[in-house]
Short mmCIF file of C-alpha atoms (C1' of nucleotides) in Angstrom, two decimals:
data_model
loop_
_atom_site.label_atom_id
_atom_site.label_comp_id
_atom_site.label_asym_id
_atom_site.label_seq_id
_atom_site.Cartn_x
_atom_site.Cartn_y
_atom_site.Cartn_z
CA UNK A 279 35.95 61.44 140.41
CA UNK A 280 39.52 60.99 142.52
CA UNK A 281 38.01 58.26 144.94
CA UNK A 282 35.14 56.12 144.31
CA UNK A 283 34.32 52.78 146.31
CA UNK A 284 31.19 50.66 146.53
CA UNK A 285 30.25 48.19 149.18
CA UNK A 286 27.50 45.73 148.57
CA UNK A 287 26.91 45.49 152.28
CA UNK A 288 27.23 48.54 154.47
CA UNK A 289 27.56 46.25 157.18
CA UNK A 290 31.21 45.72 156.65
CA UNK A 291 31.95 49.32 157.52
CA UNK A 292 29.72 49.43 160.17
CA UNK A 293 31.39 47.01 161.94
CA UNK A 294 34.95 48.31 161.30
CA UNK A 295 33.99 51.88 162.45
CA UNK A 296 32.01 50.40 165.63
CA UNK A 297 35.23 48.53 166.58
CA UNK A 298 37.51 51.50 166.06
CA UNK A 299 35.18 54.36 167.68
CA UNK A 300 36.26 53.69 171.30
CA UNK A 301 39.84 53.93 170.50
CA UNK A 302 40.28 56.58 167.94
CA UNK A 303 38.74 60.09 167.82
CA UNK A 304 40.05 60.87 164.15
CA UNK A 305 41.36 58.70 161.67
CA UNK A 306 42.89 59.22 158.02
CA UNK A 307 41.61 56.50 155.62
CA UNK A 308 44.47 56.34 153.45
CA UNK A 309 43.23 55.38 149.85
CA UNK A 310 45.26 53.86 147.00
CA UNK A 311 44.87 51.87 144.26
CA UNK A 312 45.17 48.89 146.12
CA UNK A 313 42.53 49.67 148.71
CA UNK A 314 41.64 51.46 152.00
CA UNK A 315 43.98 51.51 155.07
CA UNK A 316 43.52 53.34 158.30
CA UNK A 317 46.76 53.31 160.92
CA UNK A 318 46.02 55.29 164.10
CA UNK A 319 47.20 55.18 167.74
CA UNK A 320 44.69 55.89 170.36
CA UNK A 321 44.68 59.15 172.33
CA UNK A 322 46.97 57.85 174.80
CA UNK A 323 49.22 56.53 172.25
CA UNK A 324 49.27 53.06 174.11
CA UNK A 325 47.23 51.16 171.58
CA UNK A 326 47.29 51.02 167.73
CA UNK A 327 44.58 50.23 165.26
CA UNK A 328 45.56 49.11 161.82
CA UNK A 329 42.78 48.38 159.32
CA UNK A 330 43.32 47.12 155.84
CA UNK A 331 40.36 46.83 153.32
CA UNK A 332 41.92 45.53 150.13
CA UNK A 333 40.26 46.63 146.96
CA UNK A 334 38.77 43.35 146.45
CA UNK A 335 36.46 43.90 149.56
CA UNK A 336 34.61 46.58 147.55
CA UNK A 337 32.16 45.71 144.49
CA UNK A 338 33.74 48.65 142.70
CA UNK A 339 36.83 50.65 143.64
CA UNK A 340 38.61 53.19 141.67
CA UNK A 341 41.28 55.57 143.09
CA UNK A 342 42.90 57.83 140.75
CA UNK A 343 45.76 58.54 142.93
CA UNK A 344 46.36 58.42 146.72
CA UNK A 345 44.42 60.37 148.82
CA UNK A 346 44.18 60.45 152.68
CA UNK A 347 40.51 61.17 154.03
CA UNK A 348 40.51 62.42 157.54
CA UNK A 349 37.19 61.80 159.71
CA UNK A 350 35.94 62.34 162.85
CA UNK A 351 34.92 58.69 163.98
CA UNK A 352 31.91 59.49 165.85
CA UNK A 353 30.63 61.38 163.08
CA UNK A 354 31.54 58.74 160.65
CA UNK A 355 29.70 56.35 162.94
CA UNK A 356 26.38 58.28 162.68
CA UNK A 357 26.46 58.65 159.00
CA UNK A 358 26.48 54.91 158.93
CA UNK A 359 23.74 54.44 161.26
CA UNK A 360 21.66 55.63 158.25
CA UNK A 361 22.44 52.81 156.62
CA UNK A 362 20.60 49.41 157.06
CA UNK A 363 23.14 46.41 157.30
CA UNK A 364 22.19 45.22 153.72
CA UNK A 365 22.13 48.67 151.79
CA UNK A 366 24.88 49.16 149.04
CA UNK A 367 26.91 51.81 150.28
CA UNK A 368 29.08 54.21 147.71
CA UNK A 369 31.69 56.42 148.87
CA UNK A 370 32.71 59.35 146.58
CA UNK A 371 35.44 62.02 147.18
CA UNK A 372 36.17 64.47 144.05
CA UNK A 373 39.74 65.75 143.58
CA UNK A 374 39.77 69.03 145.88
CA UNK A 375 36.90 68.51 147.65
CA UNK A 376 36.75 68.78 151.51
CA UNK A 377 33.75 66.74 152.06
CA UNK A 378 33.24 62.82 151.22
CA UNK A 379 30.09 61.73 150.03
CA UNK A 380 28.33 58.61 151.62
CA UNK A 381 25.18 57.31 149.52
CA UNK A 382 23.44 54.42 150.81
CA UNK A 383 20.42 52.74 149.18
CA UNK A 384 18.42 50.03 150.29
CA UNK A 385 16.03 47.68 148.43
CA UNK A 386 13.23 49.93 148.78
CA UNK A 387 13.24 53.39 147.14
CA UNK A 388 14.96 54.90 150.10
CA UNK A 389 18.17 56.75 149.34
CA UNK A 390 19.88 58.41 152.20
CA UNK A 391 23.26 60.58 151.47
CA UNK A 392 25.85 62.61 153.37
CA UNK A 393 28.19 64.78 152.64
CA UNK A 394 30.65 64.53 155.86
CA UNK A 395 33.35 67.33 156.25
CA UNK A 396 36.80 65.96 155.86
CA UNK A 397 39.57 67.13 158.54
CA UNK A 398 43.03 67.62 158.21
CA UNK A 399 44.69 64.94 160.80
CA UNK A 400 48.23 64.85 161.20
CA UNK A 401 49.19 61.04 161.11
CA UNK A 402 52.96 59.93 162.01
CA UNK A 403 52.63 56.84 159.37
CA UNK A 404 54.17 53.98 161.20
CA UNK A 405 55.65 51.21 159.65
CA UNK A 406 54.67 48.26 161.78
CA UNK A 407 57.29 45.52 161.50
CA UNK A 408 56.23 42.51 160.89
CA UNK A 409 56.81 40.42 164.27
CA UNK A 410 57.77 37.09 164.97
CA UNK A 411 55.77 36.18 167.92
CA UNK A 412 57.07 33.73 170.70
CA UNK A 413 53.25 32.48 171.14
CA UNK A 414 50.35 32.70 168.57
CA UNK A 415 47.18 31.71 169.87
CA UNK A 416 43.71 31.47 167.95
CA UNK A 417 40.84 31.50 169.89
CA UNK A 418 36.85 32.17 169.06
CA UNK A 419 36.71 35.86 168.96
CA UNK A 420 33.44 35.75 171.43
CA UNK A 421 35.43 33.69 173.96
CA UNK A 422 37.75 36.25 173.95
CA UNK A 423 35.67 39.10 174.23
CA UNK A 424 33.79 37.06 177.23
CA UNK A 425 37.18 36.70 179.16
CA UNK A 426 37.97 40.27 178.58
CA UNK A 427 34.53 41.66 179.82
CA UNK A 428 34.44 39.08 182.98
CA UNK A 429 37.86 39.74 183.97
CA UNK A 430 37.38 43.60 183.76
CA UNK A 431 34.99 43.42 186.73
CA UNK A 432 37.81 42.43 188.98
CA UNK A 433 40.87 44.63 187.92
CA UNK A 434 42.43 46.92 185.32
CA UNK A 435 45.48 44.61 184.61
CA UNK A 436 45.23 41.35 182.85
CA UNK A 437 48.19 38.81 182.76
CA UNK A 438 48.22 36.74 179.91
CA UNK A 439 50.46 33.33 180.14
CA UNK A 440 50.94 31.02 177.40
CA UNK A 441 52.57 27.63 176.93
CA UNK A 442 51.94 24.72 175.02
CA UNK A 443 49.45 23.53 177.76
CA UNK A 444 47.09 26.38 177.27
CA UNK A 445 46.72 30.06 177.45
CA UNK A 446 45.70 31.50 180.82
CA UNK A 447 44.20 35.04 181.18
CA UNK A 448 44.51 36.21 184.80
CA UNK A 449 43.45 39.37 186.85
CA UNK A 450 44.49 40.22 190.34
CA UNK A 451 41.82 42.63 192.03
CA UNK A 452 40.71 43.92 195.46
CA UNK A 453 38.06 41.45 195.90
CA UNK A 454 40.26 38.72 194.66
CA UNK A 455 42.19 36.88 191.87
CA UNK A 456 40.57 35.08 188.69
CA UNK A 457 42.04 32.95 186.01
CA UNK A 458 40.59 31.56 182.67
CA UNK A 459 42.37 28.94 181.16
CA UNK A 460 41.79 27.75 177.67
CA UNK A 461 43.16 24.48 176.50
CA UNK A 462 43.98 23.71 172.94
CA UNK A 463 41.12 22.07 171.24
CA UNK A 464 39.58 20.70 168.17
CA UNK A 465 36.40 21.71 166.87
CA UNK A 466 33.94 21.01 163.80
CA UNK A 467 33.80 24.82 163.08
CA UNK A 468 37.36 26.01 162.43
CA UNK A 469 36.36 29.03 164.44
CA UNK A 470 35.54 27.36 167.52
CA UNK A 471 39.22 25.93 167.80
CA UNK A 472 41.75 26.98 170.29
CA UNK A 473 45.39 26.63 168.56
CA UNK A 474 48.65 27.53 170.32
CA UNK A 475 51.73 27.92 168.14
CA UNK A 476 54.54 28.10 170.81
CA UNK A 477 57.93 28.62 170.29
CA UNK A 478 58.73 29.72 173.73
CA UNK A 479 56.22 30.15 176.91
CA UNK A 480 55.34 33.79 177.54
CA UNK A 481 53.99 35.87 180.30
CA UNK A 482 53.06 39.48 179.96
CA UNK A 483 50.37 42.03 181.35
CA UNK A 484 48.09 44.36 179.60
CA UNK A 485 45.85 47.34 180.44
CA UNK A 486 42.47 45.35 180.17
CA UNK A 487 40.39 48.48 178.86
CA UNK A 488 42.09 48.37 175.83
CA UNK A 489 41.75 44.49 175.25
CA UNK A 490 38.24 45.36 176.02
CA UNK A 491 37.89 47.84 173.04
CA UNK A 492 39.66 45.37 170.86
CA UNK A 493 37.42 42.52 171.59
CA UNK A 494 34.63 44.45 170.16
CA UNK A 495 35.59 43.65 166.82
CA UNK A 496 34.31 40.21 167.36
CA UNK A 497 31.54 40.59 164.98
CA UNK A 498 34.02 41.08 162.18
CA UNK A 499 35.31 37.55 162.44
CA UNK A 500 34.64 34.25 164.12
CA UNK A 501 38.14 33.93 165.43
CA UNK A 502 40.98 36.03 166.94
CA UNK A 503 44.55 35.63 166.53
CA UNK A 504 46.75 36.77 169.42
CA UNK A 505 50.33 37.50 168.97
CA UNK A 506 52.52 37.49 172.25
CA UNK A 507 56.29 38.00 172.91
CA UNK A 508 57.77 39.00 176.15
CA UNK A 509 58.04 42.94 176.69
CA UNK A 510 56.91 43.23 173.04
CA UNK A 511 53.34 44.65 172.07
CA UNK A 512 50.35 41.99 171.82
CA UNK A 513 48.72 41.83 168.52
CA UNK A 514 44.88 40.99 168.11
CA UNK A 515 44.14 40.15 164.31
CA UNK A 516 40.66 39.74 162.75
CA UNK A 517 40.45 38.84 159.53
CA UNK A 518 37.59 39.77 157.60
CA UNK A 519 34.92 37.15 156.36
CA UNK A 520 37.45 36.72 153.43
CA UNK A 521 40.99 37.01 154.82
CA UNK A 522 41.94 38.19 151.07
CA UNK A 523 39.78 41.10 151.73
CA UNK A 524 41.87 42.54 154.44
CA UNK A 525 41.84 42.46 158.30
CA UNK A 526 41.68 44.78 161.32
CA UNK A 527 44.80 44.41 163.80
CA UNK A 528 45.30 46.10 167.18
CA UNK A 529 48.42 46.43 169.06
CA UNK A 530 48.82 47.15 172.79
CA UNK A 531 52.08 47.88 174.41
CA UNK A 532 52.55 45.59 177.51
CA UNK A 533 52.16 47.02 181.01
CA UNK A 534 55.65 47.09 182.38
CA UNK A 535 55.59 45.70 185.93
CA UNK A 536 56.05 48.22 188.79
CA UNK B 152 -20.56 57.02 188.40
CA UNK B 153 -20.02 60.01 186.50
CA UNK B 154 -17.51 58.62 184.16
CA UNK B 155 -16.71 55.01 183.18
CA UNK B 156 -14.48 53.32 180.39
CA UNK B 157 -13.15 50.27 179.67
CA UNK B 158 -10.48 49.50 177.19
CA UNK B 159 -10.15 45.75 176.14
CA UNK B 160 -6.31 46.43 175.64
CA UNK B 161 -4.42 48.64 178.12
CA UNK B 162 -1.82 48.84 175.20
CA UNK B 163 -3.63 51.45 173.43
CA UNK B 164 -3.49 53.86 176.50
CA UNK B 165 0.17 53.20 176.75
CA UNK B 166 1.08 53.95 173.44
CA UNK B 167 -0.99 57.21 173.42
CA UNK B 168 0.49 58.50 176.79
CA UNK B 169 3.95 57.43 175.84
CA UNK B 170 3.75 59.46 172.80
CA UNK B 171 2.47 62.47 174.61
CA UNK B 172 4.61 62.44 177.60
CA UNK B 173 7.66 64.03 176.00
CA UNK B 174 5.74 67.17 175.01
CA UNK B 175 3.28 67.88 177.63
CA UNK B 176 3.69 67.76 181.45
CA UNK B 177 -0.16 68.23 182.48
CA UNK B 178 -3.17 67.49 179.92
CA UNK B 179 -6.72 67.40 180.14
CA UNK B 180 -8.66 64.47 179.12
CA UNK B 181 -11.70 65.94 178.19
CA UNK B 182 -14.41 63.33 178.39
CA UNK B 183 -17.95 63.55 176.78
CA UNK B 184 -20.62 61.13 175.62
CA UNK B 185 -18.67 60.83 172.33
CA UNK B 186 -15.40 59.91 173.80
CA UNK B 187 -12.20 61.40 175.11
CA UNK B 188 -10.03 64.02 173.92
CA UNK B 189 -6.79 65.63 174.73
CA UNK B 190 -5.64 69.26 172.98
CA UNK B 191 -2.29 70.40 174.37
CA UNK B 192 0.41 72.75 173.62
CA UNK B 193 3.76 71.84 174.46
CA UNK B 194 5.47 73.69 177.04
CA UNK B 195 7.15 76.27 174.65
CA UNK B 196 4.11 76.72 172.70
CA UNK B 197 5.29 75.60 169.15
CA UNK B 198 3.71 72.20 169.12
CA UNK B 199 0.22 70.79 169.47
CA UNK B 200 -0.96 67.34 170.53
CA UNK B 201 -4.59 66.39 169.61
CA UNK B 202 -5.78 63.17 170.67
CA UNK B 203 -9.31 61.55 170.01
CA UNK B 204 -10.32 58.57 171.18
CA UNK B 205 -13.92 57.98 170.11
CA UNK B 206 -16.54 56.18 172.00
CA UNK B 207 -15.98 53.46 169.93
CA UNK B 208 -12.47 52.69 170.64
CA UNK B 209 -13.79 51.52 174.37
CA UNK B 210 -15.41 48.17 175.14
CA UNK B 211 -17.67 50.25 177.35
CA UNK B 212 -18.12 54.24 177.51
CA UNK B 213 -20.32 55.83 179.88
CA UNK B 214 -20.02 59.60 180.38
CA UNK B 215 -23.18 61.24 182.00
CA UNK B 216 -22.12 64.72 181.76
CA UNK B 217 -18.84 66.22 179.94
CA UNK B 218 -15.98 66.34 182.53
CA UNK B 219 -12.40 67.33 182.25
CA UNK B 220 -9.77 65.06 183.80
CA UNK B 221 -6.39 67.00 184.61
CA UNK B 222 -3.60 64.58 184.90
CA UNK B 223 0.21 64.78 185.15
CA UNK B 224 1.25 62.86 182.03
CA UNK B 225 4.59 61.56 184.08
CA UNK B 226 2.39 59.91 186.73
CA UNK B 227 0.10 58.58 184.20
CA UNK B 228 2.58 56.91 182.63
CA UNK B 229 3.71 55.35 185.60
CA UNK B 230 0.30 54.06 186.62
CA UNK B 231 -0.08 52.36 183.23
CA UNK B 232 3.29 50.68 183.53
CA UNK B 233 1.37 48.64 186.20
CA UNK B 234 -0.45 47.17 183.23
CA UNK B 235 0.62 44.76 181.06
CA UNK B 236 -0.20 45.28 177.40
CA UNK B 237 -3.08 42.88 177.07
CA UNK B 238 -4.62 43.93 180.50
CA UNK B 239 -8.04 44.92 180.44
CA UNK B 240 -8.27 48.68 181.67
CA UNK B 241 -11.01 50.39 183.45
CA UNK B 242 -11.04 54.07 184.11
CA UNK B 243 -13.77 55.32 186.72
CA UNK B 244 -14.34 58.79 188.10
CA UNK B 245 -17.06 59.77 190.59
CA UNK B 246 -18.92 63.18 190.13
CA UNK B 247 -17.31 65.05 192.74
CA UNK B 248 -14.06 62.98 193.15
CA UNK B 249 -10.82 64.71 192.95
CA UNK B 250 -9.09 61.25 191.90
CA UNK B 251 -9.61 58.76 188.84
CA UNK B 252 -9.32 55.24 189.32
CA UNK B 253 -7.47 53.10 186.97
CA UNK B 254 -7.87 49.26 187.49
CA UNK B 255 -6.25 46.74 185.28
CA UNK B 256 -6.75 43.28 185.26
CA UNK B 257 -4.98 40.45 183.34
CA UNK B 258 -5.85 36.92 182.50
CA UNK B 259 -4.37 35.56 185.47
CA UNK B 260 -6.03 36.88 188.63
CA UNK B 261 -3.84 39.97 189.13
CA UNK B 262 -5.94 43.16 189.54
CA UNK B 263 -3.92 46.27 190.09
CA UNK B 264 -5.73 49.68 190.72
CA UNK B 265 -4.46 53.13 191.23
CA UNK B 266 -6.29 56.25 192.32
CA UNK B 267 -4.75 59.06 190.45
CA UNK B 268 -5.00 62.68 191.95
CA UNK B 269 -6.71 64.95 189.30
CA UNK B 270 -5.34 68.42 188.89
CA UNK B 271 -6.89 71.71 187.67
CA UNK B 272 -5.31 72.69 184.53
CA UNK B 273 -6.17 75.71 182.63
CA UNK B 274 -6.64 75.05 179.00
CA UNK B 275 -7.39 77.32 176.50
CA UNK B 276 -9.28 75.22 173.98
CA UNK B 277 -8.25 75.60 170.82
CA UNK B 278 -10.29 75.19 167.52
CA UNK B 279 -8.08 73.63 164.88
CA UNK B 280 -9.44 74.75 161.53
CA UNK B 281 -9.26 71.88 158.97
CA UNK B 282 -6.48 72.44 156.82
CA UNK B 283 -5.92 72.15 152.88
CA UNK B 284 -2.41 70.97 152.71
CA UNK B 285 -0.48 71.66 149.91
CA UNK B 286 1.31 68.25 149.91
CA UNK B 287 -0.09 64.93 151.80
CA UNK B 288 2.63 62.66 152.27
CA UNK B 289 1.85 59.24 153.57
CA UNK B 290 4.88 56.93 154.54
CA UNK B 291 5.73 54.04 157.22
CA UNK B 292 5.85 55.44 160.64
CA UNK B 293 8.73 53.56 161.58
CA UNK B 294 10.71 55.01 158.43
CA UNK B 295 9.72 58.46 159.48
CA UNK B 296 11.10 57.87 163.19
CA UNK B 297 14.19 56.47 161.62
CA UNK B 298 14.95 59.54 159.47
CA UNK B 299 14.18 61.77 162.34
CA UNK B 300 16.48 60.13 164.62
CA UNK B 301 18.99 59.77 161.90
CA UNK B 302 19.21 63.21 160.91
CA UNK B 303 18.99 64.61 164.63
CA UNK B 304 22.23 63.48 165.23
CA UNK B 305 23.68 66.10 162.84
CA UNK B 306 21.49 69.40 163.27
CA UNK B 307 18.79 70.91 164.83
CA UNK B 308 16.68 71.88 162.02
CA UNK B 309 15.13 69.73 159.41
CA UNK B 310 14.01 70.83 156.01
CA UNK B 311 11.35 69.01 154.15
CA UNK B 312 11.02 69.18 150.58
CA UNK B 313 8.09 67.58 148.79
CA UNK B 314 7.37 67.18 145.23
CA UNK B 315 5.72 64.66 142.79
CA UNK B 316 8.90 62.87 142.70
CA UNK B 317 9.47 62.39 146.32
CA UNK B 318 9.93 63.71 149.75
CA UNK B 319 13.44 64.72 150.78
CA UNK B 320 14.44 65.20 154.48
CA UNK B 321 17.60 67.40 154.74
CA UNK B 322 19.74 68.70 157.59
CA UNK B 323 22.91 70.92 157.53
CA UNK B 324 25.14 70.64 160.58
CA UNK B 325 28.64 71.34 161.51
CA UNK B 326 30.40 67.84 160.47
CA UNK B 327 28.32 67.88 157.36
CA UNK B 328 25.14 67.68 155.43
CA UNK B 329 22.60 64.70 154.93
CA UNK B 330 19.62 64.25 153.04
CA UNK B 331 17.12 61.30 152.96
CA UNK B 332 14.89 60.92 149.89
CA UNK B 333 11.83 58.47 149.60
CA UNK B 334 10.33 57.90 146.34
CA UNK B 335 6.46 57.12 146.03
CA UNK B 336 6.41 53.26 146.12
CA UNK B 337 3.89 50.39 146.00
CA UNK B 338 3.92 47.85 148.46
CA UNK B 339 1.86 44.69 149.63
CA UNK B 340 1.29 45.80 152.89
CA UNK B 341 -0.57 49.32 152.79
CA UNK B 342 1.61 50.48 155.63
CA UNK B 343 4.52 50.02 153.82
CA UNK B 344 3.49 52.36 150.64
CA UNK B 345 4.94 55.78 150.38
CA UNK B 346 2.44 58.02 148.56
CA UNK B 347 2.50 61.77 147.74
CA UNK B 348 -0.48 63.82 147.08
CA UNK B 349 1.05 67.01 145.62
CA UNK B 350 -0.90 70.33 144.81
CA UNK B 351 2.26 72.27 144.62
CA UNK B 352 5.54 71.53 145.51
CA UNK B 353 6.34 72.61 149.44
CA UNK B 354 9.67 73.48 150.95
CA UNK B 355 9.71 74.16 154.84
CA UNK B 356 11.81 73.71 157.70
CA UNK B 357 11.30 72.40 161.51
CA UNK B 358 12.92 71.91 164.62
CA UNK B 359 13.74 68.26 164.57
CA UNK B 360 13.38 67.69 168.38
CA UNK B 361 9.53 68.09 168.07
CA UNK B 362 9.47 65.77 165.05
CA UNK B 363 11.46 63.20 166.88
CA UNK B 364 8.95 63.18 169.76
CA UNK B 365 6.03 62.92 167.35
CA UNK B 366 7.67 60.08 165.54
CA UNK B 367 7.47 58.47 168.89
CA UNK B 368 3.70 57.57 168.32
CA UNK B 369 4.89 54.98 165.51
CA UNK B 370 3.61 52.20 167.62
CA UNK B 371 -0.12 53.41 167.23
CA UNK B 372 0.03 53.10 163.42
CA UNK B 373 1.89 51.53 160.88
CA UNK B 374 1.72 54.63 158.79
CA UNK B 375 1.82 58.38 159.28
CA UNK B 376 0.40 61.17 157.27
CA UNK B 377 1.99 64.40 157.01
CA UNK B 378 0.34 67.56 155.88
CA UNK B 379 2.59 70.21 154.61
CA UNK B 380 2.14 73.86 153.27
CA UNK B 381 4.53 76.83 152.90
CA UNK B 382 4.69 78.92 156.20
CA UNK B 383 1.84 76.60 157.88
CA UNK B 384 2.22 74.34 160.73
CA UNK B 385 3.11 70.62 159.75
CA UNK B 386 0.46 68.09 160.58
CA UNK B 387 1.68 64.38 161.57
CA UNK B 388 -1.28 62.23 161.82
CA UNK B 389 -1.48 58.59 163.11
CA UNK B 390 -4.87 57.06 163.08
CA UNK B 391 -5.53 54.34 165.61
CA UNK B 392 -5.73 50.44 164.46
CA UNK B 393 -9.13 51.49 163.38
CA UNK B 394 -9.43 54.90 162.09
CA UNK B 395 -13.02 55.01 163.21
CA UNK B 396 -12.02 54.61 166.67
CA UNK B 397 -9.90 57.78 166.45
CA UNK B 398 -6.41 59.34 165.93
CA UNK B 399 -3.30 61.35 167.37
CA UNK B 400 -2.37 64.25 165.58
CA UNK B 401 0.44 66.36 166.19
CA UNK B 402 1.07 70.07 164.83
CA UNK B 403 4.44 71.88 164.63
CA UNK B 404 4.88 75.55 163.59
CA UNK B 405 7.55 76.10 161.03
CA UNK B 406 10.96 77.51 161.74
CA UNK B 407 10.97 80.98 159.85
CA UNK B 408 14.07 81.65 158.08
CA UNK B 409 16.28 83.80 159.48
"C1'" DT C 181 31.39 57.39 181.59
"C1'" DC C 182 29.03 53.27 182.77
"C1'" DC C 183 25.05 50.14 183.50
"C1'" DC C 184 20.61 48.83 182.70
"C1'" DT C 185 16.45 48.54 180.28
"C1'" DG C 186 13.62 48.15 176.32
"C1'" DT C 187 13.31 47.45 171.31
"C1'" DT C 188 14.30 45.29 166.95
"C1'" DG C 189 16.07 41.73 164.06
"C1'" DA C 190 17.55 37.03 163.22
"C1'" DT D 22 12.55 32.68 171.28
"C1'" DC D 23 17.13 34.35 171.70
"C1'" DA D 24 21.00 37.89 170.75
"C1'" DA D 25 22.52 42.33 169.58
"C1'" DC D 26 21.94 47.39 169.40
"C1'" DA D 27 20.49 51.73 170.92
"C1'" DG D 28 18.69 55.15 174.19
"C1'" DG D 29 18.13 56.97 178.97
"C1'" DG D 30 19.57 57.36 183.62
"C1'" DA D 31 22.48 57.16 187.62
#
DNA sequence: TCCCTGTTGA
DNA sequence: TCAACAGGGA
C-alpha cells in the first residue's frame, strides 16, 4: 500500500473540500511522508489555494513515496457527502492504481466505500515565497464572511484599508457606497479578538467574488488572518483546529486601478 | 353525502401525497366502505404505487357506495399545503358532484377549505399478487433514503446485493464506483434495526431515480421493508404509524442486464 | 448561476 | 429553538 491515511473525523476533509470546491475544479493532493498538500490556482488564475494537512492531522498516516493524487473536486465532495461528520475515514491508494479508495465507517454497522478515479492534472508547482506583509489583521472568520457577503450585494470590488486605527472594508456600487470598520478589540475568547499588526498603512482593492469564496472556509477556524501589502496578493489564512496539524491559505492578486 | 372522511392530522395525507407526487401525475383515490386506496403506475410504466388507508386511519369515515375520485396529484399537494400538519382535515364528496371538498381546521379559528375538481382517469386496476421474496430486508427509512441519494450522484443504476452477511448497495459511474454495506444490527429503537430474512442470496439492479422517489416516503415510517427476488420487481413497503391503518407500497421492475 | 425554502442536526 | 446544509426553482 503506497499510501494510506486515516482521519478520525471525516468532518475535517469535508470542510476543507467545501472551501475549495468553488474555486478549483481539479486539484492534486500531493502526498509525502510529512502529510498532504494541495496547491492550485483557480481557473482564472487570479486566486491560489494552498492546503497543508500535516501527518499529525491523521490518526494514521503512511506514505512510502511521494505521490500526486489528482481529483475532481466536485466528485470528491460528493464522495465525502456519503460520510457523516463523525465517521472515520480511510484513504488508500496502491502504487500503480488509477483510483483512490475512500472508506468511511460510522458507529453503526454502515460501511460506505468509494473508488474515485484519479486524473492526471498538470500543475505548475509554485513556490510561494514567505511574505512580509505590511499589515497582518486577525479577526473572527464569521465576521469576515459576513462582511464579504454583505458588501457583495453592492458591488464587485472591495477596498481594504488598514492602519493602526482599524481595518475598513469598502465597496462602491451603483446604489451607493458602504464601509465596515473593525477596530482592534479584546475579547474573552481568542477567536473573537480583532488584532492589527501594522508596519505601514495599506490600501488595496480586490475582486469580492473570490473573497466570498475564501470566507467559506470559516468553519475551519474561528479566526482568519489577513496579510496585506500594497500591490501584492492578499493572504487569507485559516489554521486547523490545532495549528500544528496544518492550515488552509488563500492568495488573491489585487485589482489594479484602472 | 356519498363520501366523507375525517383525518385528525392532515399530516398523514400530506406525507402520502408528497411521496406520490413525483411518480404520478394523476391518480384515482378509490373509496369504499373499508377505506381509501390508490394504485397507479408511474408515467413510464416501470414503477407502481400502491396506497392503502384503511377506514381505521380516519377519525370518521363514511362511504355509502364505492366511488373513484380522480385527482391531479400536484393540485392535491397544493391544496394540502394550506393545512398545517396538526390541522384536522375533512374530505367530502357528494354523489353527483364533480369536485371534492377539503376542509382543514386548526386549533386557532382558521378554517380553510377548497373544492378540487375531479377528473376522469382511466385506470387499469391491477391485482398485485402476493409475492414470496427471496430476501426481505428491513432498515431505517432515513438510511435507505440517504443511500439512494448519495449513490444517485454517481450513476443511474444501483445494484442491490443481499445475503445473510448484509445488504450492499452499489453504483458504477464515470467518476468511480461506490458501495454501501449495511450489516444486520440490533438497536434500542425498533426502527433503527437492520434485519435480513434471506432464503437465498439475491443480486438485482434498478434505476436509481425511482428508488430516490420511493425513499421520499421516509417520513411515513421509521423503517422500510424491501422485498427482493431475482428478476422480479422490488417492493418497498412503508407501514403507517399504526400498521393496521394501512401502508404505502412501491414496486419497481428490475433493470435487465444488457 | 444565484436565491429562497425546507429539512436536519446541535 | 437556532443555525447550517441541501435541494429545487427562477
